[in-house]
PDB file of C-alpha atoms in Angstrom:
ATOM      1  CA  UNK A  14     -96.983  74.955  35.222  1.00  0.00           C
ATOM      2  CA  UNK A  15     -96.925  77.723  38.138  1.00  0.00           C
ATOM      3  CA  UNK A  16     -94.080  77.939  40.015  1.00  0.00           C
ATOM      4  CA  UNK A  17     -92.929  79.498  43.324  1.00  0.00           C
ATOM      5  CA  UNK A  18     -89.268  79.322  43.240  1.00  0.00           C
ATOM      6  CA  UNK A  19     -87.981  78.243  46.323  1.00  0.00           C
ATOM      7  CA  UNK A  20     -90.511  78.246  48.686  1.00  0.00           C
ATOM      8  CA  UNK A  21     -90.634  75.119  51.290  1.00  0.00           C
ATOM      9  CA  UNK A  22     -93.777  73.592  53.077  1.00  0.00           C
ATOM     10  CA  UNK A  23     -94.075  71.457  55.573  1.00  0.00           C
ATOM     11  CA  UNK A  24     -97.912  69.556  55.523  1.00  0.00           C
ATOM     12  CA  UNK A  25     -98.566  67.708  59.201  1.00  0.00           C
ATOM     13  CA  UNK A  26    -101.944  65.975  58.192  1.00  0.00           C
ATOM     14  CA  UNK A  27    -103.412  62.799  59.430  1.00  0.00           C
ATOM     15  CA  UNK A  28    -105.326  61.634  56.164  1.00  0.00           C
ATOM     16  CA  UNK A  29    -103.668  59.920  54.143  1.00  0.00           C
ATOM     17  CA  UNK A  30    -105.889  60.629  51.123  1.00  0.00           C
ATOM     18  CA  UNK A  31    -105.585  64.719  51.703  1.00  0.00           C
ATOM     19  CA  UNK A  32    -101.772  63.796  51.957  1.00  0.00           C
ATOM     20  CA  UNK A  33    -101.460  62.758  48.606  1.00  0.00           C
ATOM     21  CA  UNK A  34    -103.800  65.203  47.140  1.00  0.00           C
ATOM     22  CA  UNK A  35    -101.895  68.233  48.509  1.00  0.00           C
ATOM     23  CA  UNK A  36     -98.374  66.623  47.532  1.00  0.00           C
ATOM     24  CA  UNK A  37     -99.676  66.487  43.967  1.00  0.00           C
ATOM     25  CA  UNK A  38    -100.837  69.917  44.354  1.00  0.00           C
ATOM     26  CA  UNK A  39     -97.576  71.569  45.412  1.00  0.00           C
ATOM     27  CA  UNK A  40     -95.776  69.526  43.280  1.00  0.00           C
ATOM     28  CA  UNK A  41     -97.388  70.851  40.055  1.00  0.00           C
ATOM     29  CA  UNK A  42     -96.982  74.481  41.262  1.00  0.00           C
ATOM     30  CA  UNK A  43     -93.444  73.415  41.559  1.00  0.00           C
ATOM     31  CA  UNK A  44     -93.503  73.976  45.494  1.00  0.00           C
ATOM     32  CA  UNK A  45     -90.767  71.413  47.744  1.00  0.00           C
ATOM     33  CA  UNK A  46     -93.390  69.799  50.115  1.00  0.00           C
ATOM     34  CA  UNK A  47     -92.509  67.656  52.802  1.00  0.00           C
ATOM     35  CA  UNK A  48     -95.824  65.797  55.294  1.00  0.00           C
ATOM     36  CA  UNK A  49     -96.087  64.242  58.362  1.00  0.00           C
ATOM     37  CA  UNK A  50     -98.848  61.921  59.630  1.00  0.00           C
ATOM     38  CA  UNK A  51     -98.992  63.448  63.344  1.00  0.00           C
ATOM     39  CA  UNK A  52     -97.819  66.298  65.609  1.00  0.00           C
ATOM     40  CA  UNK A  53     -94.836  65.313  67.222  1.00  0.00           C
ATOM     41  CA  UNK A  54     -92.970  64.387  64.525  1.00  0.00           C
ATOM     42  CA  UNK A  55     -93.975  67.013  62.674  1.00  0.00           C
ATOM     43  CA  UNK A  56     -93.013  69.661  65.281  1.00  0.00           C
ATOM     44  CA  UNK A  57     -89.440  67.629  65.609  1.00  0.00           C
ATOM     45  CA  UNK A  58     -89.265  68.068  62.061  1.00  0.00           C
ATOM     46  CA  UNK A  59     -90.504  71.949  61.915  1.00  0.00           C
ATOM     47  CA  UNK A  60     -87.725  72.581  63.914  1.00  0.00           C
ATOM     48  CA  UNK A  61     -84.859  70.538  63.205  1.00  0.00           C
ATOM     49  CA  UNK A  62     -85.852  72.130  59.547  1.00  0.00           C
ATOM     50  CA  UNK A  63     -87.766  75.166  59.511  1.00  0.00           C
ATOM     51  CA  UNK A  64     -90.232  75.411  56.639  1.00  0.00           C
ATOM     52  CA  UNK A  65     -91.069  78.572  54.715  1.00  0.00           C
ATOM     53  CA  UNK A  66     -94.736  77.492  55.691  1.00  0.00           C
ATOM     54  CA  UNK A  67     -96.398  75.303  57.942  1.00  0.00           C
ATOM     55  CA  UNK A  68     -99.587  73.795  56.921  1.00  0.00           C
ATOM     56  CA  UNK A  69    -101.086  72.360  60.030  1.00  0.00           C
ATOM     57  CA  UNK A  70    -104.111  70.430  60.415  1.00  0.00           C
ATOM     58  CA  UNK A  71    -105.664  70.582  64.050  1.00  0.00           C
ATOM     59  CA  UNK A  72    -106.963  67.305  64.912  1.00  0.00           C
ATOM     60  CA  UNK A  73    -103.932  65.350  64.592  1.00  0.00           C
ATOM     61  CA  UNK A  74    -103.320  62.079  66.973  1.00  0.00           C
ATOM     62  CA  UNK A  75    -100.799  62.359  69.655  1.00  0.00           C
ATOM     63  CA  UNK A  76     -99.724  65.864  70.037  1.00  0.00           C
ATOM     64  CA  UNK A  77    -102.561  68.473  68.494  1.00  0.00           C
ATOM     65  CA  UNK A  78    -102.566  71.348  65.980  1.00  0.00           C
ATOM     66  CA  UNK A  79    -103.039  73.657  69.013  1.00  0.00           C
ATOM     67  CA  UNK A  80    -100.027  71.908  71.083  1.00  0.00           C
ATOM     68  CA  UNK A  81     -98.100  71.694  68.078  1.00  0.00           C
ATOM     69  CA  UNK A  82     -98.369  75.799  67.125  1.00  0.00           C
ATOM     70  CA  UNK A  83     -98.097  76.656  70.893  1.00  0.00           C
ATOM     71  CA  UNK A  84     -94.516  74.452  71.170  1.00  0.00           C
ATOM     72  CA  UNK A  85     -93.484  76.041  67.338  1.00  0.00           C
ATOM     73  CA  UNK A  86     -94.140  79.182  69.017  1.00  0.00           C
ATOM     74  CA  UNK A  87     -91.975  78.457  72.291  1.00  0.00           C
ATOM     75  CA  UNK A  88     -89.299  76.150  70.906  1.00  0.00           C
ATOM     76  CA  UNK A  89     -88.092  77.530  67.628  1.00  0.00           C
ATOM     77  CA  UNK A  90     -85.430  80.606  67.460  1.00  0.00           C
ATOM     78  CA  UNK A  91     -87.154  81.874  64.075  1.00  0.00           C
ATOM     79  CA  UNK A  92     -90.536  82.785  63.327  1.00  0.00           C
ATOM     80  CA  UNK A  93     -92.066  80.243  60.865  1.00  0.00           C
ATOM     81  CA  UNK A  94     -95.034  81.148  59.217  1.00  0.00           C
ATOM     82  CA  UNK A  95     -98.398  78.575  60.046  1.00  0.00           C
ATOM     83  CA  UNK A  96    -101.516  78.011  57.711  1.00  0.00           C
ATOM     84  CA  UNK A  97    -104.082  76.205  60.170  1.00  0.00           C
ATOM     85  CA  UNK A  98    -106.213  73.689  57.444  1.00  0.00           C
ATOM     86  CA  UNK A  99    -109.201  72.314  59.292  1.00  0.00           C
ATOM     87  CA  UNK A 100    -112.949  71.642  59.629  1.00  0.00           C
ATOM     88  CA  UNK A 101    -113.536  73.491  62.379  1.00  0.00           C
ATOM     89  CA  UNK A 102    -115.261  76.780  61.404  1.00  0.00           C
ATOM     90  CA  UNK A 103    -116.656  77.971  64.281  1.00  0.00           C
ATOM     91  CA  UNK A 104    -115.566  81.650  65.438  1.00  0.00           C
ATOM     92  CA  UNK A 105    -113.971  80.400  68.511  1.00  0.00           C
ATOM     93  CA  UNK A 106    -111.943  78.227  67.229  1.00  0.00           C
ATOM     94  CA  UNK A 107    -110.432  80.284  64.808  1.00  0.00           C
ATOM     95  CA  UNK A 108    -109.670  82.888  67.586  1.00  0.00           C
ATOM     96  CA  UNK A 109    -108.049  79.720  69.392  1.00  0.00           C
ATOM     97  CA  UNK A 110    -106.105  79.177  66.261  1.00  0.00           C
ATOM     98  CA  UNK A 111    -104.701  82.608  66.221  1.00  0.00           C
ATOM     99  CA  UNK A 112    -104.069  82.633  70.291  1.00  0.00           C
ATOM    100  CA  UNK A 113    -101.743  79.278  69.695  1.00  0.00           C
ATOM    101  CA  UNK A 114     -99.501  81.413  67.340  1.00  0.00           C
ATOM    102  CA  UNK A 115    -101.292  81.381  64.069  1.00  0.00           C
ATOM    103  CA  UNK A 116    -100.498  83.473  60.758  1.00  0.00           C
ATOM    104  CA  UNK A 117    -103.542  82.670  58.869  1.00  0.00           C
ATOM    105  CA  UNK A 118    -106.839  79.470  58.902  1.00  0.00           C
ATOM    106  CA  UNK A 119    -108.091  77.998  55.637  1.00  0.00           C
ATOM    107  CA  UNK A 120    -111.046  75.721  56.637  1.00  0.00           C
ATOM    108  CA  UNK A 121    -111.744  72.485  54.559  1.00  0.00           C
ATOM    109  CA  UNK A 122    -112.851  71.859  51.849  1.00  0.00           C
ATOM    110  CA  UNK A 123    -110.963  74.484  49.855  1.00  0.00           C
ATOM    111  CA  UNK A 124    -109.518  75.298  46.447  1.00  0.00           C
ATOM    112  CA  UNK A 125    -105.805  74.196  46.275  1.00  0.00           C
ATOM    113  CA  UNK A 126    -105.553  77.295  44.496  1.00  0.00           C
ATOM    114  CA  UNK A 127    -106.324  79.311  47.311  1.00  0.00           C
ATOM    115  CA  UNK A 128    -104.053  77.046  49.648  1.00  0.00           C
ATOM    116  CA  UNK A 129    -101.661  78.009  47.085  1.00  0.00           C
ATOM    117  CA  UNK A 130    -101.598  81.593  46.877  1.00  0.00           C
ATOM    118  CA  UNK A 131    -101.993  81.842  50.795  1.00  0.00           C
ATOM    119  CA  UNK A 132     -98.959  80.011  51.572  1.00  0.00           C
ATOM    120  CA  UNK A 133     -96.884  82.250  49.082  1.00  0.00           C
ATOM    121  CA  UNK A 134     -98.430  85.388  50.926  1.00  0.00           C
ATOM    122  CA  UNK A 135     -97.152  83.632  54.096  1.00  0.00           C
ATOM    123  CA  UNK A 136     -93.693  83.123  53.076  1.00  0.00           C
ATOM    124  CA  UNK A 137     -93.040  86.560  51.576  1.00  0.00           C
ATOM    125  CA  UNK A 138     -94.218  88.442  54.754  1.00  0.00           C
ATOM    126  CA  UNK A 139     -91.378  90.333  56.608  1.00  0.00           C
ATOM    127  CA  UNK A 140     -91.514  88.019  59.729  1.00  0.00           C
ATOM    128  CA  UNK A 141     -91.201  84.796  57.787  1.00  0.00           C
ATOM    129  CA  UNK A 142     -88.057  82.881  58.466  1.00  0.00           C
ATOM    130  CA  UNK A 143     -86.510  85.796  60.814  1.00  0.00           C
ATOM    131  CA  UNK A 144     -85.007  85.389  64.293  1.00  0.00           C
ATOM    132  CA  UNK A 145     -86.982  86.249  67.150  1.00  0.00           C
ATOM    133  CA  UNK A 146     -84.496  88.827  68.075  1.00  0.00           C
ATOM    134  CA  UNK A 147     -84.776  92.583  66.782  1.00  0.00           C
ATOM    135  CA  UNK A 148     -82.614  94.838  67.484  1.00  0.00           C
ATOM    136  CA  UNK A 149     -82.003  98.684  66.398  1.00  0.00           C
ATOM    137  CA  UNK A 150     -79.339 100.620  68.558  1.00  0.00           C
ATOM    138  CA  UNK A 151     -79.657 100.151  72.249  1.00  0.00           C
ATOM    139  CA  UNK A 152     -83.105  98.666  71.787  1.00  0.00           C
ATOM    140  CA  UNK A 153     -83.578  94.676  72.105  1.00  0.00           C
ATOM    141  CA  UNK A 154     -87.101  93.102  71.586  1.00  0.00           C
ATOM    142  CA  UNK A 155     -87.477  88.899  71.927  1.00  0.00           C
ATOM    143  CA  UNK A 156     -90.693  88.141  69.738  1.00  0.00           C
ATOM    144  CA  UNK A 157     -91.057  84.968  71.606  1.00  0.00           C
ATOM    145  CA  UNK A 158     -91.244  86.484  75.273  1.00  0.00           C
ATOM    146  CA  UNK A 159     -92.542  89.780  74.186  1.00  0.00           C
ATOM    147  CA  UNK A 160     -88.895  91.288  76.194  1.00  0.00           C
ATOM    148  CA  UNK A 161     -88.159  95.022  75.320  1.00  0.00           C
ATOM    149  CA  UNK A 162     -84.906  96.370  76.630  1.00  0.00           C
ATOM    150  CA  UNK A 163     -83.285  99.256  76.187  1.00  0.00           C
ATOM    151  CA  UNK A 164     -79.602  99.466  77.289  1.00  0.00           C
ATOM    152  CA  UNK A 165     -80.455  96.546  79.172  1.00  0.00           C
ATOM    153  CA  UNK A 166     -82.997  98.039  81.155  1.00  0.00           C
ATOM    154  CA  UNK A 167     -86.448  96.240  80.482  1.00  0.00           C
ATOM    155  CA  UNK A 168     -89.094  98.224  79.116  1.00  0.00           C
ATOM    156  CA  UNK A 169     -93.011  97.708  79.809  1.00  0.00           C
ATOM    157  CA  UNK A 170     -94.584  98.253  77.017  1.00  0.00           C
ATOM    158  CA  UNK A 171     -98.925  97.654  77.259  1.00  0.00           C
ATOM    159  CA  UNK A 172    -100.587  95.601  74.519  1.00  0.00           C
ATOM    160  CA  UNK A 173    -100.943  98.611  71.691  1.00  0.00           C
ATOM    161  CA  UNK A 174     -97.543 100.299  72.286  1.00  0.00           C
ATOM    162  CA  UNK A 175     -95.682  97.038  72.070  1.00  0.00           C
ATOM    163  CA  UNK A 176     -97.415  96.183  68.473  1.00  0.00           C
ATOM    164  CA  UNK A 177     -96.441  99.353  67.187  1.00  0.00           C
ATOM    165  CA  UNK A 178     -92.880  99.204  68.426  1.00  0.00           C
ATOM    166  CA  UNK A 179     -92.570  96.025  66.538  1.00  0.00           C
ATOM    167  CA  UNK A 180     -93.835  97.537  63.240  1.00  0.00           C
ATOM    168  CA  UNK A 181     -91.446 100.340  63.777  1.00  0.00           C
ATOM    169  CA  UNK A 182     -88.440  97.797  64.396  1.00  0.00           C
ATOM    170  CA  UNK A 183     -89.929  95.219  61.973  1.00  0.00           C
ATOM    171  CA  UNK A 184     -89.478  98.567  59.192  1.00  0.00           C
ATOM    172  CA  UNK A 185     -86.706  99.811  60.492  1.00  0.00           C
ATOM    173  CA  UNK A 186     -84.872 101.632  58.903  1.00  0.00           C
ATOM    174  CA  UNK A 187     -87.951 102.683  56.966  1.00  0.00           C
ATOM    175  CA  UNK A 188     -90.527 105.211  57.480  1.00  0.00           C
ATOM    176  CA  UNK A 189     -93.994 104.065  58.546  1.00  0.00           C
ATOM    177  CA  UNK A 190     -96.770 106.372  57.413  1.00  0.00           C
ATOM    178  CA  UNK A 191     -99.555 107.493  59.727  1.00  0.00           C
ATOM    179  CA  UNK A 192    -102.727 105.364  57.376  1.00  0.00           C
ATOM    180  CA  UNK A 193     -99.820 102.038  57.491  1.00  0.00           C
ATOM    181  CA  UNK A 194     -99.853 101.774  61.304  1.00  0.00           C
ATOM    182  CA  UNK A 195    -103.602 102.741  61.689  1.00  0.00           C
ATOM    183  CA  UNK A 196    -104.283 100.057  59.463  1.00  0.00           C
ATOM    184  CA  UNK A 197    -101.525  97.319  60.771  1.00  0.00           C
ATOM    185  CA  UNK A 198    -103.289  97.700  64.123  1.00  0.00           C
ATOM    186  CA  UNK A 199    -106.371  98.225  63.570  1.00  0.00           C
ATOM    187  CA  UNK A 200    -107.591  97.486  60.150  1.00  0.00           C
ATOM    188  CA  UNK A 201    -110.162  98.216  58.141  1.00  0.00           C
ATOM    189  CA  UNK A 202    -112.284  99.574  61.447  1.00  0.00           C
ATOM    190  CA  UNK A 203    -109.937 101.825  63.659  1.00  0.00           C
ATOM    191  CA  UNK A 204    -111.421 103.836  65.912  1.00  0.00           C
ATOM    192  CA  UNK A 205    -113.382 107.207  65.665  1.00  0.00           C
ATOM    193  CA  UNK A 206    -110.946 108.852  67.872  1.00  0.00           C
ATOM    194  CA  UNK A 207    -106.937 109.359  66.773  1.00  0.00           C
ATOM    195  CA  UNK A 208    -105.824 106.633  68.920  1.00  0.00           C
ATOM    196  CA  UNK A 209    -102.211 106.680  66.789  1.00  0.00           C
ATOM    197  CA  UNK A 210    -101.854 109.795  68.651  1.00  0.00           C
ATOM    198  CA  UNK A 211    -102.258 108.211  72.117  1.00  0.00           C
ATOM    199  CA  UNK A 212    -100.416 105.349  71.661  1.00  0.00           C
ATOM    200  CA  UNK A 213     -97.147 107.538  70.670  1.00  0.00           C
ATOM    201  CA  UNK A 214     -96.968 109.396  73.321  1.00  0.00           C
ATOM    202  CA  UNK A 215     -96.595 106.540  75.574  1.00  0.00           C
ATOM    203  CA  UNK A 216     -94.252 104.501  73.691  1.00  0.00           C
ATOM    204  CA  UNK A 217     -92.442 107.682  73.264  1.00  0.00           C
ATOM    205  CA  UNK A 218     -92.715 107.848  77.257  1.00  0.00           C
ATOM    206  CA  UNK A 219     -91.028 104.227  77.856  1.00  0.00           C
ATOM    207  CA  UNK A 220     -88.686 103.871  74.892  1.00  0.00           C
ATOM    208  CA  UNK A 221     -87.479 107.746  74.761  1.00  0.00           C
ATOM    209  CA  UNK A 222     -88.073 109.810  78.205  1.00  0.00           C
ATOM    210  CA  UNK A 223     -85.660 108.056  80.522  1.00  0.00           C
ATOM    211  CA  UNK A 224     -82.865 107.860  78.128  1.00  0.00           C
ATOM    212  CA  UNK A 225     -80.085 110.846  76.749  1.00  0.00           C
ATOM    213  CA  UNK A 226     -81.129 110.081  72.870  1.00  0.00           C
ATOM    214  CA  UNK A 227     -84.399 109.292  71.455  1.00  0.00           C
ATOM    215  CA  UNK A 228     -84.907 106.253  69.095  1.00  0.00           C
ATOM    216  CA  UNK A 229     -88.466 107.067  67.986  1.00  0.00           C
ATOM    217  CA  UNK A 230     -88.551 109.971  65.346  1.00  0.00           C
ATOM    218  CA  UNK A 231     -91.305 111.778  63.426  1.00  0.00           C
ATOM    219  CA  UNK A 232     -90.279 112.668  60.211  1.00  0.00           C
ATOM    220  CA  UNK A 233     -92.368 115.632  59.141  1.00  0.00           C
ATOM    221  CA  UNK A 234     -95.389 114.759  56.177  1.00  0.00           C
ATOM    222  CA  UNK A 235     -94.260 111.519  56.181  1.00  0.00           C
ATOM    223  CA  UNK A 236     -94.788 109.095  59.366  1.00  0.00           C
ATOM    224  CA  UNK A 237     -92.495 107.811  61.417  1.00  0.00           C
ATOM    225  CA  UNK A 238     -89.322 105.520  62.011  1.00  0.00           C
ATOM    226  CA  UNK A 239     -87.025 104.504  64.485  1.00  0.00           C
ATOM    227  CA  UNK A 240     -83.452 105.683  64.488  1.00  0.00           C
ATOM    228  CA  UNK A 241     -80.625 104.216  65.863  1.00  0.00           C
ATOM    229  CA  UNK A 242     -78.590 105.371  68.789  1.00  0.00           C
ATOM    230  CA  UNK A 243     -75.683 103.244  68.618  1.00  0.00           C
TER     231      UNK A 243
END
């Protein structure tokens, strides 16, 4: 038998059949799996209990997948990780999936092997299971509310410069290379361009220029990290 020491998953599913086949799954990879049959109690029990993962299934009676991510999302003071399992395979609604707070979609039918090994890669990313709250030095950001301060001053921070703060802060107090962020935001397809460039000079421009000590450091042949001021 496989096992994944440790890791937790929380299964909101309607059918009763899929129930049983996934709780025979996770048991024989040695996984602690806990279900519920719609979305309300299932989000009551997400967070009175946070999972390692959350396996949610999006057409669930009462209070839907969608509803169910979006409250997650709102209501819980940790990040917990959620698998979307569903027939729905159109484009949009994946994209929909994502916008409600999303990690990852698995549409049905699927190999329990692949359910598997995707909710391990869930739980062992940074974010699982971590407050919403970062904070290095002076700097504050709420991952919930997308809030950067600095100092207490708030910080506006565009689309692209806010994603790479995280992965700075996220890292912190490790050095980012130049190919990591490119490929954290932008993936296999970045543009033709050296948008990296760009987008540092205007975080640099929020987080750094009005304040005595800078937080956002190059380190030279290497990438770059934040540094604490406090």
């Amino acid at each position: 038998m496989t096992t994944c020491p440790a890791l937790r998953v929380l299964v909101i599913e309607d059918n009763a059949a899929l129930r049983a086949n996934l709780e025979l799954l996770f048991a024989g990879q040695g996984i602690d799996s806990r279900f519920a049959a719609d979305g309300l109690s299932g989000l009551q029990e997400a967070l009175a209990e946070p999972p390692d993962v959350l396996v949610l299934d999006l057409g669930l009676p009462g209070l839907d997948g969608m509803r169910v991510c979006e409250q997650l999302r709102v209501r819980s003071d940790r990040h917990v990780p959620v698998l979307m399992l569903t027939a729905r395979d159109a484009l949009e609604d994946k994209l929909a999936g994502f916008r409600s707070g999303a990690d990852d979609y698995l549409v049905k039918p699927f190999a329990g092997a692949e359910l598997v090994a995707r909710c391990v890669a869930l739980s062992q990313r940074h974010r699982a299971g971590t407050p919403h709250l970062l904070a290095v030095g002076s700097l504050s950001i709420d991952r919930r509310s997308n809030l950067v301060q600095r100092h207490g001053q708030t910080l506006v921070l565009h689309h692209t410069a806010l994603q790479l703060l995280l992965l700075l802060a996220e890292a912190w107090p490790r050095t980012l290379t130049r190919s990591e962020l490119v490929e954290r935001l932008w993936g296999a397809s970045p543009p033709e361009s050296d948008p990296l460039r760009t987008h540092l000079y205007t975080l640099r421009q929020v987080l750094d220029k009005p304040f005595p000590v800078p937080l956002l450091k190059t380190v030279h042949g290497v990438g770059f990290r934040l540094e604490a001021d406090t």
